[in-house]
Tab-separated table of C-alpha atoms and ligand atoms in Angstrom:
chain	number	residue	atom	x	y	z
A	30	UNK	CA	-61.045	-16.609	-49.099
A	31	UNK	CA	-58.644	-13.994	-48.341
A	32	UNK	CA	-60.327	-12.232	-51.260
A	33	UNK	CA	-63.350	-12.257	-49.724
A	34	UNK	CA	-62.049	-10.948	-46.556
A	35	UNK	CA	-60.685	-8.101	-48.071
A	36	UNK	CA	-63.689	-7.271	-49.763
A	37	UNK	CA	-65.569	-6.528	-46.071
A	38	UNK	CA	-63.210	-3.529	-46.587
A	39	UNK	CA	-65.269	-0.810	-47.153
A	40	UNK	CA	-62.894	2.317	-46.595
A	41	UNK	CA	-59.610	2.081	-47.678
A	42	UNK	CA	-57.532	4.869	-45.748
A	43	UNK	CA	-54.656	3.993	-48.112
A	44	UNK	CA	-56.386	5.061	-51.538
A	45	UNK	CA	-55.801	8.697	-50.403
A	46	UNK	CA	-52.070	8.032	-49.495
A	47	UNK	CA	-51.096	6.201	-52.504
A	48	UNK	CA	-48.890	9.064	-54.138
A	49	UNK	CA	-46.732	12.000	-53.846
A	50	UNK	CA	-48.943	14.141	-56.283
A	51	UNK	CA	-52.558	13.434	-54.226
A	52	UNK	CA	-50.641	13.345	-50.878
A	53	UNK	CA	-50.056	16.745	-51.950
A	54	UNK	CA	-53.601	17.899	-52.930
A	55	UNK	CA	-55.037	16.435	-49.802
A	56	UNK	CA	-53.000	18.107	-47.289
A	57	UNK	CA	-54.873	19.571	-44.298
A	58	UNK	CA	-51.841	21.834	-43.301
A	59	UNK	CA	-49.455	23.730	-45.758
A	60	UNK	CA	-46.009	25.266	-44.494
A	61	UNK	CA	-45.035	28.348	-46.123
A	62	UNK	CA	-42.321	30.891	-44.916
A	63	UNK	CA	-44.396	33.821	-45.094
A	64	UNK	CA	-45.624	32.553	-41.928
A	65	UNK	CA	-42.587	31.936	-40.641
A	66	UNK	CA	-40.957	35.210	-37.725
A	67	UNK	CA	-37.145	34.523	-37.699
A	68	UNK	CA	-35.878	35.645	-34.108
A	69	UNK	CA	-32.827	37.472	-34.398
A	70	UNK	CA	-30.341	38.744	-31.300
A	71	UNK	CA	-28.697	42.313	-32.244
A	72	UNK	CA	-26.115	43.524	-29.609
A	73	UNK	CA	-24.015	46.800	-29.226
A	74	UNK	CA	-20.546	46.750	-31.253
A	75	UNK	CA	-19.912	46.417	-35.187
A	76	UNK	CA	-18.424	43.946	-37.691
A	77	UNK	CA	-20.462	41.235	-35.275
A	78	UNK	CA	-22.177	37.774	-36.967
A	79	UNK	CA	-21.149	35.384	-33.794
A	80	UNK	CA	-22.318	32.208	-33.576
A	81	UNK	CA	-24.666	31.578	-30.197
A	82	UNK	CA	-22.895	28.471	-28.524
A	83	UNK	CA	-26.573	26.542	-27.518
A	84	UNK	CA	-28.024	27.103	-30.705
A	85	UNK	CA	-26.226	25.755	-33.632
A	86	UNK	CA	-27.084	28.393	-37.214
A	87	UNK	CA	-28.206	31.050	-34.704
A	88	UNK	CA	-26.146	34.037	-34.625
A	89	UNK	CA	-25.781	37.483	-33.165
A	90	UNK	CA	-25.462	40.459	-35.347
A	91	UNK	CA	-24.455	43.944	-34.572
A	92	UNK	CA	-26.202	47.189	-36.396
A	93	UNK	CA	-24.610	46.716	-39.370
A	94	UNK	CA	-24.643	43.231	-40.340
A	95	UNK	CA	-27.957	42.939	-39.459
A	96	UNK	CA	-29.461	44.293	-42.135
A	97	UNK	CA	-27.626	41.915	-44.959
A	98	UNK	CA	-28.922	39.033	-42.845
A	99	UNK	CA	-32.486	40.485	-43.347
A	100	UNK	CA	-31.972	40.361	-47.124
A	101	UNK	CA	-30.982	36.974	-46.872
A	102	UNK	CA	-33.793	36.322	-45.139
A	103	UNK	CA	-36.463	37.942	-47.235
A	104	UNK	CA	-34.463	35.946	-50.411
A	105	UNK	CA	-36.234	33.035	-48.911
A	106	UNK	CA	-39.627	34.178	-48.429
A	107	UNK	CA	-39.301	35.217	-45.060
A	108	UNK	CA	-41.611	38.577	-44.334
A	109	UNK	CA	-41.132	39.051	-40.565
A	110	UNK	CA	-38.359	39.403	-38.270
A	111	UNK	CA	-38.405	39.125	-34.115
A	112	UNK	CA	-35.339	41.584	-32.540
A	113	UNK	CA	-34.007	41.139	-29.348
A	114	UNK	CA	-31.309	43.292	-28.131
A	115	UNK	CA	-28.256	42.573	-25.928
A	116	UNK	CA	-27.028	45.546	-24.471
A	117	UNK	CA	-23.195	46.981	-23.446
A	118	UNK	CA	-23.943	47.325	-19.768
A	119	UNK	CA	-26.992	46.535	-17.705
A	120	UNK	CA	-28.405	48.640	-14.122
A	121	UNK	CA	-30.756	48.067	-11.941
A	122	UNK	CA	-33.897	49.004	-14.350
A	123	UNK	CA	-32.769	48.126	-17.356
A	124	UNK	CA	-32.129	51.071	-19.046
A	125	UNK	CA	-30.690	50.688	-22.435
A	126	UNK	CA	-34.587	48.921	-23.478
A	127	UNK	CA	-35.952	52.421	-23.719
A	128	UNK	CA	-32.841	54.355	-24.510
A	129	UNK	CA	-33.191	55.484	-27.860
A	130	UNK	CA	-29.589	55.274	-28.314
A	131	UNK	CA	-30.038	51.604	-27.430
A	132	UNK	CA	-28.805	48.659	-29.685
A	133	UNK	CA	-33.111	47.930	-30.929
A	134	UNK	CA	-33.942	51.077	-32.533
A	135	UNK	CA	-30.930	51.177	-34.745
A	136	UNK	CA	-30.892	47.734	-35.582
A	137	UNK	CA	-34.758	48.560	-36.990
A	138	UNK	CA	-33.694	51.110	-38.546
A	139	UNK	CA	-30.687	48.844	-40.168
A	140	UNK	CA	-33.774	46.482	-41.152
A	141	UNK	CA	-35.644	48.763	-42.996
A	142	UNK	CA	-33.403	50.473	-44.576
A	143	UNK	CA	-32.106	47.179	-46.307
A	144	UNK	CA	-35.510	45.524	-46.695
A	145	UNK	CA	-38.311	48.265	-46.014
A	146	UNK	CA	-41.235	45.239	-46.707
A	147	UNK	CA	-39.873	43.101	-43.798
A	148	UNK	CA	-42.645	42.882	-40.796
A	149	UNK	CA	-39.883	43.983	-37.778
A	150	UNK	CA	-40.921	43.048	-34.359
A	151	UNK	CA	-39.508	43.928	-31.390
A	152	UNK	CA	-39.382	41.988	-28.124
A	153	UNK	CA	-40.911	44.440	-25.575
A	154	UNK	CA	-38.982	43.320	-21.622
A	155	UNK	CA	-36.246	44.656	-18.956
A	156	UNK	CA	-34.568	41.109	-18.477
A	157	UNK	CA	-31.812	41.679	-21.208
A	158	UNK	CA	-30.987	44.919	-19.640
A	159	UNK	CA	-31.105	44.954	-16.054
A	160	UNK	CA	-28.097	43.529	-14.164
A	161	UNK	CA	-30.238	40.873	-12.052
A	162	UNK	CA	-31.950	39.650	-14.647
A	163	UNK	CA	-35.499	39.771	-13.942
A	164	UNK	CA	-38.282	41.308	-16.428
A	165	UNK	CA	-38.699	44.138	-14.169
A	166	UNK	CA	-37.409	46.702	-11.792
A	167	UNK	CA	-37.409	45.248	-8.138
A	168	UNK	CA	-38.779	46.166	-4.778
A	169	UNK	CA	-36.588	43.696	-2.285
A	170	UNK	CA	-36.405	40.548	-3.950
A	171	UNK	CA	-40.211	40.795	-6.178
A	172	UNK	CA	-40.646	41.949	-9.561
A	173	UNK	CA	-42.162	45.369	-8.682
A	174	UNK	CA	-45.121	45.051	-11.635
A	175	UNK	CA	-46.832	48.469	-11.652
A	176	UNK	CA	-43.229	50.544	-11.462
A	177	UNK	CA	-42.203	47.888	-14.378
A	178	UNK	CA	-45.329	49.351	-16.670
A	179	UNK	CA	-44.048	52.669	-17.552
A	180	UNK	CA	-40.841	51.607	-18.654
A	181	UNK	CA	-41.978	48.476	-21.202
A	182	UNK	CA	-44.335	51.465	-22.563
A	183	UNK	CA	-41.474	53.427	-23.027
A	184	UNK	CA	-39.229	50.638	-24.473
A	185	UNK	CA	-42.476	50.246	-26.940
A	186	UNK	CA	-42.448	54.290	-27.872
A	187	UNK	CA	-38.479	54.126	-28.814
A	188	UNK	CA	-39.411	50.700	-31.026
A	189	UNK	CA	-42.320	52.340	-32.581
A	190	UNK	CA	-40.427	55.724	-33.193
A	191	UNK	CA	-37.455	53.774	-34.700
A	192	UNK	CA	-39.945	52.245	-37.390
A	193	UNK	CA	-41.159	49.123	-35.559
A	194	UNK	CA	-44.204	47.230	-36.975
A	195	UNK	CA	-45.026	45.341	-34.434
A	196	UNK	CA	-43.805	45.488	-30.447
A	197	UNK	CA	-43.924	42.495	-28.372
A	198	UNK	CA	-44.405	42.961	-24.427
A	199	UNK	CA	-42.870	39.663	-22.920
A	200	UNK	CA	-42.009	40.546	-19.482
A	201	UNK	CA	-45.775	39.210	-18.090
A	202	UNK	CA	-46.442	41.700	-16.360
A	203	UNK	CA	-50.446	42.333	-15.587
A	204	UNK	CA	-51.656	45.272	-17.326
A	205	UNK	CA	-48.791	45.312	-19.977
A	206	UNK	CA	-50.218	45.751	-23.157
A	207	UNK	CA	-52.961	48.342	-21.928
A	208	UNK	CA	-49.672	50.564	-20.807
A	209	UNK	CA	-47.831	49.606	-23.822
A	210	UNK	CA	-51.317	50.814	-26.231
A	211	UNK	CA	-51.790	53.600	-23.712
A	212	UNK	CA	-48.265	54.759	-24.554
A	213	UNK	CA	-47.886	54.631	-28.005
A	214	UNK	CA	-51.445	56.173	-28.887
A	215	UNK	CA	-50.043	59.282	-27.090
A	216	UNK	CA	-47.176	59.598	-28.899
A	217	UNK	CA	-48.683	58.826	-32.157
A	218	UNK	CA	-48.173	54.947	-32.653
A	219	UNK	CA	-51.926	54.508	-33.414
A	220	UNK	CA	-50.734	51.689	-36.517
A	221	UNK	CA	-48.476	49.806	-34.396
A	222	UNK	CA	-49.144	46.310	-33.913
A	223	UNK	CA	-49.097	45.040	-30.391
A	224	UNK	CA	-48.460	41.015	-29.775
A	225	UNK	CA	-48.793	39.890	-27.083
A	226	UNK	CA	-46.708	37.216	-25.361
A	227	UNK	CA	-50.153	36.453	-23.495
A	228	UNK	CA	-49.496	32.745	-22.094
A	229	UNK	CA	-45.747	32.531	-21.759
A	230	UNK	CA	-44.826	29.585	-19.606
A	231	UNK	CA	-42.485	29.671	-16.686
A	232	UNK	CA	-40.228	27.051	-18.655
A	233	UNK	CA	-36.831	25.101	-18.757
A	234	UNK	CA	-36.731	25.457	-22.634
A	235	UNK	CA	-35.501	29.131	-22.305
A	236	UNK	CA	-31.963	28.254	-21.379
A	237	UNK	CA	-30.238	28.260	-24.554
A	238	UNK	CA	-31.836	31.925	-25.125
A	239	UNK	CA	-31.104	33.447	-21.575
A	240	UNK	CA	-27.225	31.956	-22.696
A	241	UNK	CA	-27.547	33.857	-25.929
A	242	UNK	CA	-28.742	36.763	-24.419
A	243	UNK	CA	-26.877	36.856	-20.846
A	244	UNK	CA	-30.622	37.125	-18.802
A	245	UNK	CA	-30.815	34.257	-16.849
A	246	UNK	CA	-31.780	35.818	-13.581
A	247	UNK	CA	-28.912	36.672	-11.050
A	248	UNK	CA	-31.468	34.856	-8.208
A	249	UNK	CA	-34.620	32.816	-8.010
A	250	UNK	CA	-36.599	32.373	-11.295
A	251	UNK	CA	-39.412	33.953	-13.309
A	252	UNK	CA	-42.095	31.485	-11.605
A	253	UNK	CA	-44.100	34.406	-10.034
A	254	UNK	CA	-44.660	36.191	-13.063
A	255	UNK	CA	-44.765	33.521	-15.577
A	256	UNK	CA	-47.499	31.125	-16.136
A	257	UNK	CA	-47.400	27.345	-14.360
A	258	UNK	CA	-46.977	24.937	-16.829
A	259	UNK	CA	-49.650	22.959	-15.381
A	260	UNK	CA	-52.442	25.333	-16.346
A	261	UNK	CA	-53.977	25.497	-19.561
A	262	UNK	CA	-57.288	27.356	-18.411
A	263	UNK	CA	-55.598	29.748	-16.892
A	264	UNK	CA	-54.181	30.166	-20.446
A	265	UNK	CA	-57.540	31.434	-21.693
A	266	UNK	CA	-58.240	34.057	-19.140
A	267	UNK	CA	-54.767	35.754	-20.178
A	268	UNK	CA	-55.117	35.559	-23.627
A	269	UNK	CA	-58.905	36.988	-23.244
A	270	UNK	CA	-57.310	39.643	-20.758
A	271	UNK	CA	-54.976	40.368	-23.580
A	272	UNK	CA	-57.063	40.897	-26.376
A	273	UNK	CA	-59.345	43.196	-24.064
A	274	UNK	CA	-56.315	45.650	-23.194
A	275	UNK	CA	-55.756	45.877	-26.995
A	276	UNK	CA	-53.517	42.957	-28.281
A	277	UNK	CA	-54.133	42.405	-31.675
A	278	UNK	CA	-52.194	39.417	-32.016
A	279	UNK	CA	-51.556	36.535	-29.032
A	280	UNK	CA	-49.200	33.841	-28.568
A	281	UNK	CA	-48.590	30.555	-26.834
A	282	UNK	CA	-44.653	29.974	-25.911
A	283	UNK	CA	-43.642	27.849	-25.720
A	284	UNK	CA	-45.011	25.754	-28.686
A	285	UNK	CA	-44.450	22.063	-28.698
A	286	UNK	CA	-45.521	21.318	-24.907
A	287	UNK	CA	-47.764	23.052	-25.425
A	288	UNK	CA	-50.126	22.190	-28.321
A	289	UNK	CA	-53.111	21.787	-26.517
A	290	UNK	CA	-52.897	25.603	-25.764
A	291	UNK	CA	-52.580	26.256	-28.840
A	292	UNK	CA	-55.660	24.210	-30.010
A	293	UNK	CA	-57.891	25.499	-26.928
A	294	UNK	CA	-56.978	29.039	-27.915
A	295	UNK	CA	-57.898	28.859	-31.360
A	296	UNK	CA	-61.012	27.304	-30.728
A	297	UNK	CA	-61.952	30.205	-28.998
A	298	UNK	CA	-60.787	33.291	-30.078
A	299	UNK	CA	-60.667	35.176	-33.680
A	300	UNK	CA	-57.837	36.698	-33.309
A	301	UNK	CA	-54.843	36.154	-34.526
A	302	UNK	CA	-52.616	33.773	-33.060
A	303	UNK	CA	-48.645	33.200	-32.939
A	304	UNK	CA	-47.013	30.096	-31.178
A	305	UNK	CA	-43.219	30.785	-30.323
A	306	UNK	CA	-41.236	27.295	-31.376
A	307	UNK	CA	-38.569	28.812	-28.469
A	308	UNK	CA	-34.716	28.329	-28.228
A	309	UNK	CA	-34.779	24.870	-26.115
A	310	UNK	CA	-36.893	23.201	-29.054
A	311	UNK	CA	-34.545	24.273	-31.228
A	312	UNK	CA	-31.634	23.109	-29.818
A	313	UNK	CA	-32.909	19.629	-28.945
A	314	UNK	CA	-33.884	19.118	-32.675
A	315	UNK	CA	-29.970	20.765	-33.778
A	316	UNK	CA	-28.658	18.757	-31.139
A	317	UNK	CA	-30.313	15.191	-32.694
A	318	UNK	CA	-29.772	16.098	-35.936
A	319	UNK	CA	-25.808	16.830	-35.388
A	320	UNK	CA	-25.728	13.568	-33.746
A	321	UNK	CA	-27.064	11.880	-36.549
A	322	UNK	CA	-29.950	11.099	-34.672
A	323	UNK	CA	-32.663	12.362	-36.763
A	324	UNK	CA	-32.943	14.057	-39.475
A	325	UNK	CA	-33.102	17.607	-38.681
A	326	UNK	CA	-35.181	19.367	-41.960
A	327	UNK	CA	-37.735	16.463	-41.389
A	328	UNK	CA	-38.171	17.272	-37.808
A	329	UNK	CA	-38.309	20.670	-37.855
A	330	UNK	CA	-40.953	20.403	-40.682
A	331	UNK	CA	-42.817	18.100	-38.675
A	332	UNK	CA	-43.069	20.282	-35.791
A	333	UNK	CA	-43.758	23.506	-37.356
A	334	UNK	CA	-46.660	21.739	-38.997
A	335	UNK	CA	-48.082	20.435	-35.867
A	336	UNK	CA	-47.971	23.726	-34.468
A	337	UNK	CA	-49.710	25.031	-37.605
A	338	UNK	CA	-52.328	21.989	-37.538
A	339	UNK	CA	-52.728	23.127	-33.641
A	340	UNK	CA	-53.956	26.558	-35.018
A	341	UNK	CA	-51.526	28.557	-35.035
A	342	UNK	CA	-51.707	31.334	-37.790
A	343	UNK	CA	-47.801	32.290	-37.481
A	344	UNK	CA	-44.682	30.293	-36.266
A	345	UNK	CA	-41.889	32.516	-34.746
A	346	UNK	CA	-38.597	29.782	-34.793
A	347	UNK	CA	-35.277	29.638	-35.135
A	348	UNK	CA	-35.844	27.052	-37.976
A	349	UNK	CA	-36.741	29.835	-40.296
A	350	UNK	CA	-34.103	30.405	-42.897
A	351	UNK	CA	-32.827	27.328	-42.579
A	352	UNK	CA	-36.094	25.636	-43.480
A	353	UNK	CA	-37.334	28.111	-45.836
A	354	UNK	CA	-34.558	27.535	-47.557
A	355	UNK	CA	-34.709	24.381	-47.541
A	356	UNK	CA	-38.579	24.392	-48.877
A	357	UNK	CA	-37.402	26.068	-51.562
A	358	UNK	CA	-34.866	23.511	-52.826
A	359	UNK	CA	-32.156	26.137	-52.092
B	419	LIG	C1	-37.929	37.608	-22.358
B	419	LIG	C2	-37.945	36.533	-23.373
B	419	LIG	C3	-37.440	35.243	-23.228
B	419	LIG	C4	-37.686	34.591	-24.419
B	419	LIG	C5	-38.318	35.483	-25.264
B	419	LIG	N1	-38.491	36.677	-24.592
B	419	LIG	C6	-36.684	34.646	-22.115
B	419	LIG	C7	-37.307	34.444	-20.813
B	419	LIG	O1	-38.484	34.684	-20.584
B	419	LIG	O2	-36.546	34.033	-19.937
B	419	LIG	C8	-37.324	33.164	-24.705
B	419	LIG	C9	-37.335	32.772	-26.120
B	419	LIG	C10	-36.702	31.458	-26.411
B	419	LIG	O3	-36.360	30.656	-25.527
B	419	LIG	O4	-36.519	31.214	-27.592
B	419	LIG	N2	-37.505	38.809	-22.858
């Protein structure tokens, strides 16, 4: 009888399961660490590898320790790097982003010279270097977006001239990445790469970066300039707007809450496409896995594959090394 019932079973999911070696084969989704973009914070000073308090394995490095964690990087597959500087002092409009003394040109620089292969990005906003906090200069108490443009173009020049691949606009301001291209053809920056941060969500997952970074704003928050996270249509008109002013790569950040983004997006548009697994994610996961909660490697595998089977094309997380290495068996 029971036989018989069994029989009645004409597709057996769990033929295609059964072991490690055709689990394997039959994967939909592969991870692999060249599509990995480690984050990494450089600030002014020397001798520096600090640990960032929020986000246990993330560090900050100075201009010359940056470059031996690059090689450790690239030792585990890892082709692309995302900078973010912290500066000495901050003003009013943020000057050290396009001072080409600042702390992001030389730690590009430091990059190349240690690993001249690695893919070096550079995050492309004001909010790290202007005493209130905010991605842009202000007029009264609003981000002031059209005096902001001419600056983040100039932040992208000094970033291209100190060997830059790729610059990164994140402040959200409208017309960003047309000023940013705009800039750098004049000077010469034809090549560089220009990816956008084209729906970046007003969201609570940024707090352990604005902690590693000292940019939480000084008052109010960054809901006028960054998207609602209740919109996902309003997703597609900025990434569209994006690729139009010249992007030639977009991203959804942050990743996780927003998969559905991430699916829409890739559905329809060619080009290529980043999600940012940001600082919050990574934290919750480290802060689990410390606990004994979860296991950590597991989860963050899980995740980056989700945002992978989404359609994303490259993961920028804090998970990187960590996860490359331990891919690798290392
Ligand atoms: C802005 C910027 C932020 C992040 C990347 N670029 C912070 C913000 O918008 O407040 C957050 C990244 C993360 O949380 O990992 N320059």
């Amino acid at each position: 009888m029971e036989g018989g019932m069994a029989s009645r079973i004409g597709q057996r999911m769990r033929r295609l399961r059964n072991n490690d070696v055709l689990r394997g084969m039959l994967s939909e989704t592969r991870l692999d660490a060249g599509e990995f973009v480690a984050p990494v914070f450089v600030r002014h000073g020397r001798h520096v590898v600090e640990e960032v308090g929020a986000m246990p394995g993330v560090h900050r490095y100075s201009h010359d320790t940056v470059g031996r964690y690059a090689a450790q990087l690239a030792d585990c597959g890892i082709k692309s790097m995302l900078i973010f500087g912290i500066p000495k002092s901050k003003d009013s409009v943020g000057s050290h982003a396009y001072a080409s003394s600042g702390v992001v040109p030389a730690a590009i620089r430091a990059v190349h010279d240690s690993v001249p292969s690695m893919v070096v990005m550079a995050d492309v906003c004001l909010c790290e270097y202007t005493a209130h906090g905010h991605c842009g200069v202000l007029k009264g108490r609003n981000v002031d977006n059209d005096r902001t443009l001419p600056l983040l173009a100039r932040a992208a020049v000094q970033y291209a001239k100190a060997g830059a691949d790729v610059v990164a606009p994140s402040a959200m301001m409208d017309g960003q990445v047309a000023a940013i291209r705009a800039g750098l053809d004049l000077h010469g920056y034809e090549d560089t790469l220009i990816m956008g941060y084209s729906a970046k969500y007003a969201s609570s997952f940024y707090g352990p970066f604005r902690s590693a970074a000292g940019s939480a704003p000084s008052f109010g928050n960054r809901r006028s300039y960054q998207m609602n996270p209740a919109n996902a249509r309003e997703a597609m008109r900025e990434i569209e707007l994006d690729i139009r002013e010249g992007a030639d790569m977009v991203m959804v950040k942050p990743a996780i809450g927003f998969l559905d983004v991430i699916s829409e997006a890739r559905k329809r548009f060619d080009a290529p496409l980043v999600g940012y697994n940001v600082s919050g994610e990574y934290a919750m996961v480290k802060a689990a896995s410390q606990n004994g909660w979860l296991d950590g490697m597991a989860a963050a595998e899980e995740i980056l594959m989700s945002i992978k089977r989404a359609g994303a094309d490259l993961v920028i997380t804090y998970h990187a090394e960590e996860l490359a290495r331990h891919m690798k068996g290392k």
